[in-house]
Short mmCIF file of C-alpha atoms in Angstrom, two decimals:
data_model
loop_
_atom_site.label_atom_id
_atom_site.label_comp_id
_atom_site.label_asym_id
_atom_site.label_seq_id
_atom_site.Cartn_x
_atom_site.Cartn_y
_atom_site.Cartn_z
CA MET A 1 -29.31 109.81 84.50
CA MET A 2 -29.64 107.37 81.61
CA LEU A 3 -29.91 108.53 77.99
CA ARG A 4 -30.86 106.05 75.30
CA CYS A 5 -28.89 106.42 72.07
CA GLY A 6 -28.71 104.54 68.82
CA THR A 7 -26.35 104.11 65.90
CA VAL A 8 -27.08 102.66 62.48
CA GLN A 9 -25.18 100.74 59.83
CA PHE A 10 -26.76 100.41 56.43
CA HIS A 11 -25.96 99.59 52.82
CA HIS A 12 -26.69 102.74 50.87
CA LYS A 13 -27.41 102.97 47.17
CA ALA A 14 -25.15 105.29 45.21
CA ASP A 15 -26.89 108.38 43.80
CA ASP A 16 -30.27 107.27 45.19
CA LYS A 17 -31.25 109.79 47.83
CA GLY A 18 -34.87 108.64 47.73
CA TYR A 19 -34.02 105.08 48.68
CA ASN A 20 -31.44 106.11 51.26
CA MET A 21 -33.86 108.54 52.88
CA SER A 22 -36.44 105.75 53.11
CA VAL A 23 -33.92 103.69 55.10
CA VAL A 24 -33.26 106.65 57.40
CA GLU A 25 -37.00 107.09 57.94
CA ARG A 26 -37.44 103.38 58.72
CA PHE A 27 -34.66 103.29 61.28
CA ALA A 28 -35.83 106.57 62.83
CA ARG A 29 -39.24 104.97 63.40
CA GLU A 30 -37.62 101.85 64.85
CA ALA A 31 -35.43 103.96 67.12
CA ALA A 32 -38.41 106.02 68.26
CA GLU A 33 -40.26 102.83 69.20
CA ALA A 34 -37.20 101.92 71.29
CA GLN A 35 -37.30 105.41 72.91
CA VAL A 36 -33.95 106.48 71.49
CA LYS A 37 -33.16 110.18 71.95
CA ILE A 38 -29.94 110.56 69.91
CA LEU A 39 -29.50 108.62 66.66
CA ALA A 40 -26.43 108.53 64.39
CA PHE A 41 -26.42 107.46 60.74
CA PRO A 42 -23.29 106.91 58.59
CA GLU A 43 -21.14 109.36 56.65
CA MET A 44 -22.61 110.46 53.29
CA CYS A 45 -25.33 107.85 53.69
CA LEU A 46 -27.89 109.91 51.75
CA THR A 47 -25.78 110.41 48.62
CA GLY A 48 -23.60 107.33 48.59
CA TYR A 49 -19.90 107.43 49.26
CA TRP A 50 -17.01 105.76 47.47
CA HIS A 51 -18.35 106.18 43.94
CA VAL A 52 -18.04 109.96 44.26
CA ARG A 53 -14.27 109.76 43.74
CA ASN A 54 -15.04 109.01 40.08
CA LEU A 55 -17.66 111.72 39.59
CA GLY A 56 -16.98 115.01 37.87
CA ARG A 57 -17.90 118.39 39.31
CA GLU A 58 -21.18 118.58 37.41
CA ARG A 59 -22.46 115.28 38.82
CA LEU A 60 -21.36 116.20 42.33
CA GLU A 61 -23.25 119.47 41.99
CA GLN A 62 -26.38 117.52 41.13
CA LEU A 63 -26.03 115.44 44.31
CA ALA A 64 -25.19 118.36 46.58
CA GLU A 65 -27.71 120.41 48.57
CA PRO A 66 -27.58 123.56 50.66
CA VAL A 67 -27.80 123.22 54.44
CA PRO A 68 -30.17 123.84 56.16
CA SER A 69 -32.53 124.88 53.38
CA GLY A 70 -32.12 121.78 51.22
CA PRO A 71 -34.82 119.10 50.99
CA SER A 72 -32.82 116.39 52.79
CA THR A 73 -32.07 118.56 55.82
CA GLN A 74 -35.68 119.68 55.99
CA ALA A 75 -36.86 116.07 55.84
CA ILE A 76 -34.51 115.09 58.69
CA LEU A 77 -35.64 118.10 60.69
CA GLU A 78 -39.24 116.95 60.35
CA LEU A 79 -38.27 113.44 61.50
CA SER A 80 -36.44 114.93 64.49
CA LYS A 81 -39.48 116.95 65.54
CA ARG A 82 -41.87 114.05 64.96
CA HIS A 83 -39.86 111.61 67.05
CA ASP A 84 -38.44 114.07 69.64
CA MET A 85 -34.99 112.84 68.70
CA VAL A 86 -31.58 114.25 67.75
CA ILE A 87 -30.79 112.76 64.31
CA GLY A 88 -27.52 112.98 62.36
CA VAL A 89 -27.07 112.06 58.68
CA GLY A 90 -24.31 112.48 56.09
CA LEU A 91 -24.61 114.14 52.69
CA ILE A 92 -22.80 116.41 50.22
CA GLU A 93 -23.35 120.07 51.00
CA ARG A 94 -23.22 122.96 48.58
CA GLY A 95 -21.96 125.97 50.51
CA ASP A 96 -23.09 129.54 49.96
CA ASP A 97 -19.73 130.20 48.27
CA GLY A 98 -20.21 127.31 45.83
CA ARG A 99 -17.77 124.93 47.51
CA LEU A 100 -18.79 121.33 48.15
CA PHE A 101 -18.33 119.57 51.50
CA ASN A 102 -18.65 116.12 53.02
CA THR A 103 -21.09 117.28 55.68
CA TYR A 104 -22.88 115.71 58.63
CA VAL A 105 -26.19 117.38 59.43
CA VAL A 106 -27.61 117.04 62.94
CA CYS A 107 -31.23 118.09 63.48
CA LEU A 108 -32.74 118.72 66.90
CA PRO A 109 -36.42 118.48 67.85
CA ASP A 110 -36.46 122.14 68.92
CA GLY A 111 -35.70 123.16 65.34
CA GLN A 112 -31.94 123.67 65.58
CA VAL A 113 -29.75 122.42 62.74
CA HIS A 114 -26.02 121.91 63.15
CA ARG A 115 -23.54 120.86 60.48
CA HIS A 116 -20.03 119.50 60.62
CA ARG A 117 -17.88 119.72 57.52
CA LYS A 118 -15.34 116.90 57.43
CA LEU A 119 -11.99 118.35 58.45
CA HIS A 120 -9.94 115.89 56.40
CA ALA A 121 -11.93 115.32 53.21
CA PHE A 122 -10.25 113.19 50.53
CA GLU A 123 -13.14 111.78 48.50
CA SER A 124 -12.71 114.12 45.53
CA ASP A 125 -10.62 117.09 44.40
CA ASP A 126 -13.93 118.93 44.24
CA ILE A 127 -14.84 118.32 47.91
CA ALA A 128 -13.30 120.85 50.29
CA SER A 129 -12.28 120.26 53.90
CA GLY A 130 -14.00 122.04 56.76
CA ASP A 131 -12.21 124.40 59.12
CA SER A 132 -14.03 124.26 62.46
CA TYR A 133 -15.08 121.91 65.22
CA THR A 134 -18.70 121.17 66.01
CA VAL A 135 -20.04 120.91 69.58
CA PHE A 136 -23.55 121.95 70.60
CA ASP A 137 -26.11 121.74 73.37
CA THR A 138 -29.12 119.44 73.13
CA PRO A 139 -32.51 119.39 74.86
CA PHE A 140 -31.41 116.23 76.68
CA GLY A 141 -28.86 117.86 78.98
CA VAL A 142 -25.71 116.81 77.09
CA LYS A 143 -23.35 118.45 74.64
CA VAL A 144 -22.82 116.56 71.39
CA GLY A 145 -19.81 116.77 69.09
CA VAL A 146 -19.27 115.43 65.57
CA LEU A 147 -16.15 113.99 63.95
CA ILE A 148 -16.46 112.36 60.52
CA CYS A 149 -14.40 109.25 59.74
CA TRP A 150 -10.74 110.33 59.34
CA ASP A 151 -11.39 113.26 61.70
CA ASN A 152 -11.41 110.62 64.45
CA ASN A 153 -8.05 109.17 63.44
CA LEU A 154 -6.16 112.32 64.41
CA VAL A 155 -5.98 112.59 68.18
CA GLU A 156 -5.83 116.39 68.08
CA ASN A 157 -9.40 116.51 66.77
CA ALA A 158 -10.70 114.20 69.49
CA ARG A 159 -9.02 116.26 72.21
CA ALA A 160 -10.22 119.59 70.78
CA THR A 161 -13.79 118.30 70.66
CA ALA A 162 -13.51 117.16 74.27
CA LEU A 163 -12.10 120.52 75.36
CA LEU A 164 -15.09 122.20 73.75
CA GLY A 165 -17.28 120.22 76.15
CA ALA A 166 -18.54 117.22 74.20
CA ASP A 167 -20.21 114.54 76.33
CA ILE A 168 -21.16 112.39 73.33
CA VAL A 169 -19.44 112.29 69.95
CA MET A 170 -21.28 111.18 66.84
CA ALA A 171 -18.69 109.39 64.70
CA PRO A 172 -20.14 108.65 61.24
CA HIS A 173 -17.86 106.56 59.02
CA GLN A 174 -17.54 104.66 55.75
CA THR A 175 -14.68 102.37 56.71
CA GLY A 176 -13.38 98.87 57.17
CA GLY A 177 -12.40 96.73 54.21
CA CYS A 178 -10.50 99.63 52.65
CA HIS A 179 -7.40 99.35 50.52
CA SER A 180 -4.64 100.66 52.81
CA ARG A 181 -1.05 101.55 52.04
CA SER A 182 -0.16 100.55 55.61
CA PRO A 183 0.62 96.81 55.48
CA GLN A 184 -0.75 96.07 58.97
CA ALA A 185 -3.91 98.18 58.68
CA MET A 186 -7.12 97.30 56.90
CA GLY A 187 -7.30 95.29 53.72
CA LEU A 188 -9.75 94.56 50.95
CA ILE A 189 -12.57 92.04 51.42
CA ASP A 190 -13.71 89.91 48.50
CA PRO A 191 -17.07 91.37 47.36
CA ALA A 192 -18.20 87.82 46.56
CA LEU A 193 -18.40 87.14 50.30
CA TRP A 194 -20.87 90.00 50.66
CA GLU A 195 -22.90 88.84 47.66
CA ASN A 196 -23.10 85.35 49.22
CA ARG A 197 -23.94 86.64 52.71
CA HIS A 198 -27.38 85.04 52.86
CA ASN A 199 -26.04 81.58 52.02
CA ASP A 200 -22.85 81.84 54.07
CA PRO A 201 -23.13 84.61 56.69
CA GLU A 202 -20.32 83.14 58.78
CA ALA A 203 -17.70 83.83 56.08
CA ILE A 204 -18.42 87.54 55.70
CA GLU A 205 -18.99 88.05 59.43
CA ALA A 206 -15.58 86.51 60.14
CA GLU A 207 -14.08 89.25 57.98
CA PHE A 208 -16.16 91.89 59.75
CA ARG A 209 -14.88 90.69 63.15
CA GLY A 210 -11.30 90.31 61.98
CA PRO A 211 -8.37 92.66 61.24
CA LYS A 212 -10.14 94.31 58.30
CA GLY A 213 -13.02 95.42 60.55
CA ARG A 214 -13.60 95.14 64.28
CA GLU A 215 -10.03 94.21 65.25
CA TRP A 216 -8.71 97.26 63.44
CA LEU A 217 -11.27 99.55 65.07
CA LEU A 218 -10.45 98.26 68.54
CA ARG A 219 -6.80 99.27 68.15
CA TRP A 220 -7.74 102.95 68.39
CA LEU A 221 -11.44 103.84 68.49
CA PRO A 222 -12.18 103.03 72.17
CA ALA A 223 -9.09 105.05 73.14
CA ARG A 224 -10.67 108.18 71.68
CA ALA A 225 -13.58 107.80 74.10
CA HIS A 226 -11.46 106.74 77.08
CA ASP A 227 -8.72 109.35 76.77
CA ASN A 228 -11.18 112.20 76.32
CA GLY A 229 -13.96 111.13 78.66
CA TYR A 230 -16.89 111.04 76.26
CA PHE A 231 -19.35 108.50 74.86
CA LEU A 232 -18.95 107.61 71.19
CA LEU A 233 -21.61 106.60 68.66
CA PHE A 234 -19.88 104.78 65.80
CA ALA A 235 -22.10 104.60 62.69
CA ASN A 236 -20.80 102.99 59.52
CA GLY A 237 -21.71 101.79 56.09
CA VAL A 238 -22.04 98.07 55.53
CA GLY A 239 -21.64 96.05 52.37
CA GLU A 240 -20.20 96.53 48.90
CA ASP A 241 -19.36 100.15 48.06
CA ASP A 242 -17.94 100.62 44.57
CA GLY A 243 -15.48 97.75 44.84
CA GLU A 244 -14.76 97.88 48.57
CA VAL A 245 -16.77 96.21 51.33
CA ARG A 246 -17.64 98.31 54.40
CA THR A 247 -17.65 96.24 57.57
CA GLY A 248 -20.48 97.83 59.55
CA ASN A 249 -19.49 97.07 63.16
CA ALA A 250 -21.88 99.74 64.47
CA MET A 251 -21.07 100.21 68.14
CA ILE A 252 -21.67 102.41 71.14
CA ILE A 253 -18.68 103.03 73.42
CA ASP A 254 -18.80 104.49 76.92
CA CYS A 255 -16.53 107.14 78.41
CA TYR A 256 -14.19 104.44 79.76
CA GLY A 257 -13.67 102.99 76.28
CA ARG A 258 -15.93 100.00 76.94
CA ILE A 259 -18.24 98.71 74.21
CA ILE A 260 -21.78 98.86 75.55
CA ASN A 261 -23.43 97.35 72.48
CA GLU A 262 -22.37 96.41 68.96
CA THR A 263 -23.08 94.28 65.91
CA TRP A 264 -20.95 92.53 63.31
CA LYS A 265 -23.92 91.28 61.28
CA ALA A 266 -23.67 91.58 57.50
CA GLN A 267 -26.92 93.52 57.20
CA ASP A 268 -28.56 96.87 57.92
CA ALA A 269 -28.89 97.21 61.68
CA LEU A 270 -29.72 99.53 64.55
CA VAL A 271 -27.65 99.29 67.76
CA VAL A 272 -29.18 100.78 70.93
CA ALA A 273 -27.72 101.38 74.38
CA ASP A 274 -28.47 103.36 77.52
CA LEU A 275 -25.69 105.81 78.35
CA ASP A 276 -25.09 106.26 82.08
CA LEU A 277 -24.35 109.99 82.18
CA GLY A 278 -23.42 109.63 85.83
CA LEU A 279 -20.13 108.09 84.65
CA LEU A 280 -18.95 111.32 83.05
CA PRO A 281 -17.80 113.49 85.99
CA LEU A 282 -15.17 111.04 87.26
CA ALA A 283 -14.32 109.32 83.97
CA THR A 284 -10.59 108.67 83.73
CA GLY A 285 -10.13 110.80 80.61
CA ARG A 286 -11.85 113.80 82.18
CA ARG A 287 -9.76 113.53 85.31
CA TRP A 288 -6.55 113.25 83.33
CA ILE A 289 -7.40 116.23 81.13
CA ARG A 290 -7.34 118.41 84.24
CA GLY A 291 -3.66 117.54 84.58
CA ARG A 292 -2.76 118.85 81.14
CA ARG A 293 0.23 121.19 80.82
CA PRO A 294 -0.66 123.43 77.86
CA GLU A 295 2.63 125.28 78.09
CA LEU A 296 4.31 122.14 76.75
CA TYR A 297 2.10 121.72 73.70
CA SER A 298 3.11 124.54 71.34
CA LEU A 299 4.81 121.87 69.23
CA LEU A 300 1.38 120.52 68.28
CA THR A 301 0.55 123.71 66.36
CA GLU A 302 3.90 124.10 64.61
CA PRO A 303 4.23 122.81 61.01
CA GLN A 304 6.78 120.02 60.74
CA GLY A 305 7.57 120.65 57.10
CA HIS A 306 6.16 117.40 55.72
CA GLU A 307 2.44 118.17 55.99
CA LEU A 308 0.23 117.16 53.08
CA ALA A 309 -3.31 118.08 52.15
CA PRO A 310 -5.80 115.41 53.31
CA ARG A 311 -6.26 113.96 49.83
CA GLN A 312 -2.50 113.83 49.23
CA ALA A 313 -1.88 112.19 52.59
CA ARG A 314 -4.63 109.62 52.05
CA PHE A 315 -3.35 108.44 48.68
CA SER A 316 0.39 109.03 48.94
CA GLU A 317 2.55 105.99 48.21
CA ALA A 318 5.69 107.56 49.64
CA PRO A 319 7.02 106.27 52.99
CA VAL A 320 6.91 108.77 55.84
CA VAL A 321 10.29 110.04 56.99
CA LYS A 322 10.41 111.52 60.47
CA LYS A 323 11.79 114.99 60.97
CA THR A 324 15.31 114.94 62.39
CA GLY A 325 17.49 117.50 64.09
#
């Protein structure tokens, strides 16, 4: 069985939910014309992303919405029903208890709404981290999981999502071109290259393909799909984002870690691919998971004594010292 999926990169406007929703609507129409059934948009694409680190609580409250009753979720739900498509988008959620979350809302054409609260949120002191995994059934015969950005960088999250039955993981990001404290990880991209993209697309696309973008992603992202035996829909921001330049690189990866389709264009783009679901039962990762020895893994749930909160870990300048003894 083949299932057509899509993933989107786009340059959002900070604090402009009206504009960002119009982009989502446009790409949803384009995806529907291409007969896409599952469509992933980037992390916090409706509210804007990196600027929120400088916003106070009051301004964040103004951006935030309840889920599922808020206007953005209801608009996505209507798009999902109209196009008979599973659609995921990122926003800031206001929980019933008043806490704020970096949340990914996934709407299904049968009226279901699922939300994933980023497990490792670091964007603001006022944005809390979620505490549960998200895997759900769809009308298209597959289970879908969600991991937001840094959630994917920790292998425990990828494995837990696989063990909960995910066949496809929606992986919304705002990454690439980030300032990193790791000297061989990503690095900043000159925003002037993005501003000059129409006159010199080769210069910015070389950065997008290089170690600040695609090369960095390929060190680890395909392994998440391969080792866990699921398809992965990588959606990302693209372009200047409050001083950093997101690299796009929207891609669809199969359950063997192979890139089925991708882009490194310096522009808004939809990437579409047909997923061969017949690959899943004998995928290497799924076969290997059956050989797990859970009795050996208690160490994975024991604190090591140097754990930090996500925001502390993200911005810490201190070198990591391994536990000894």
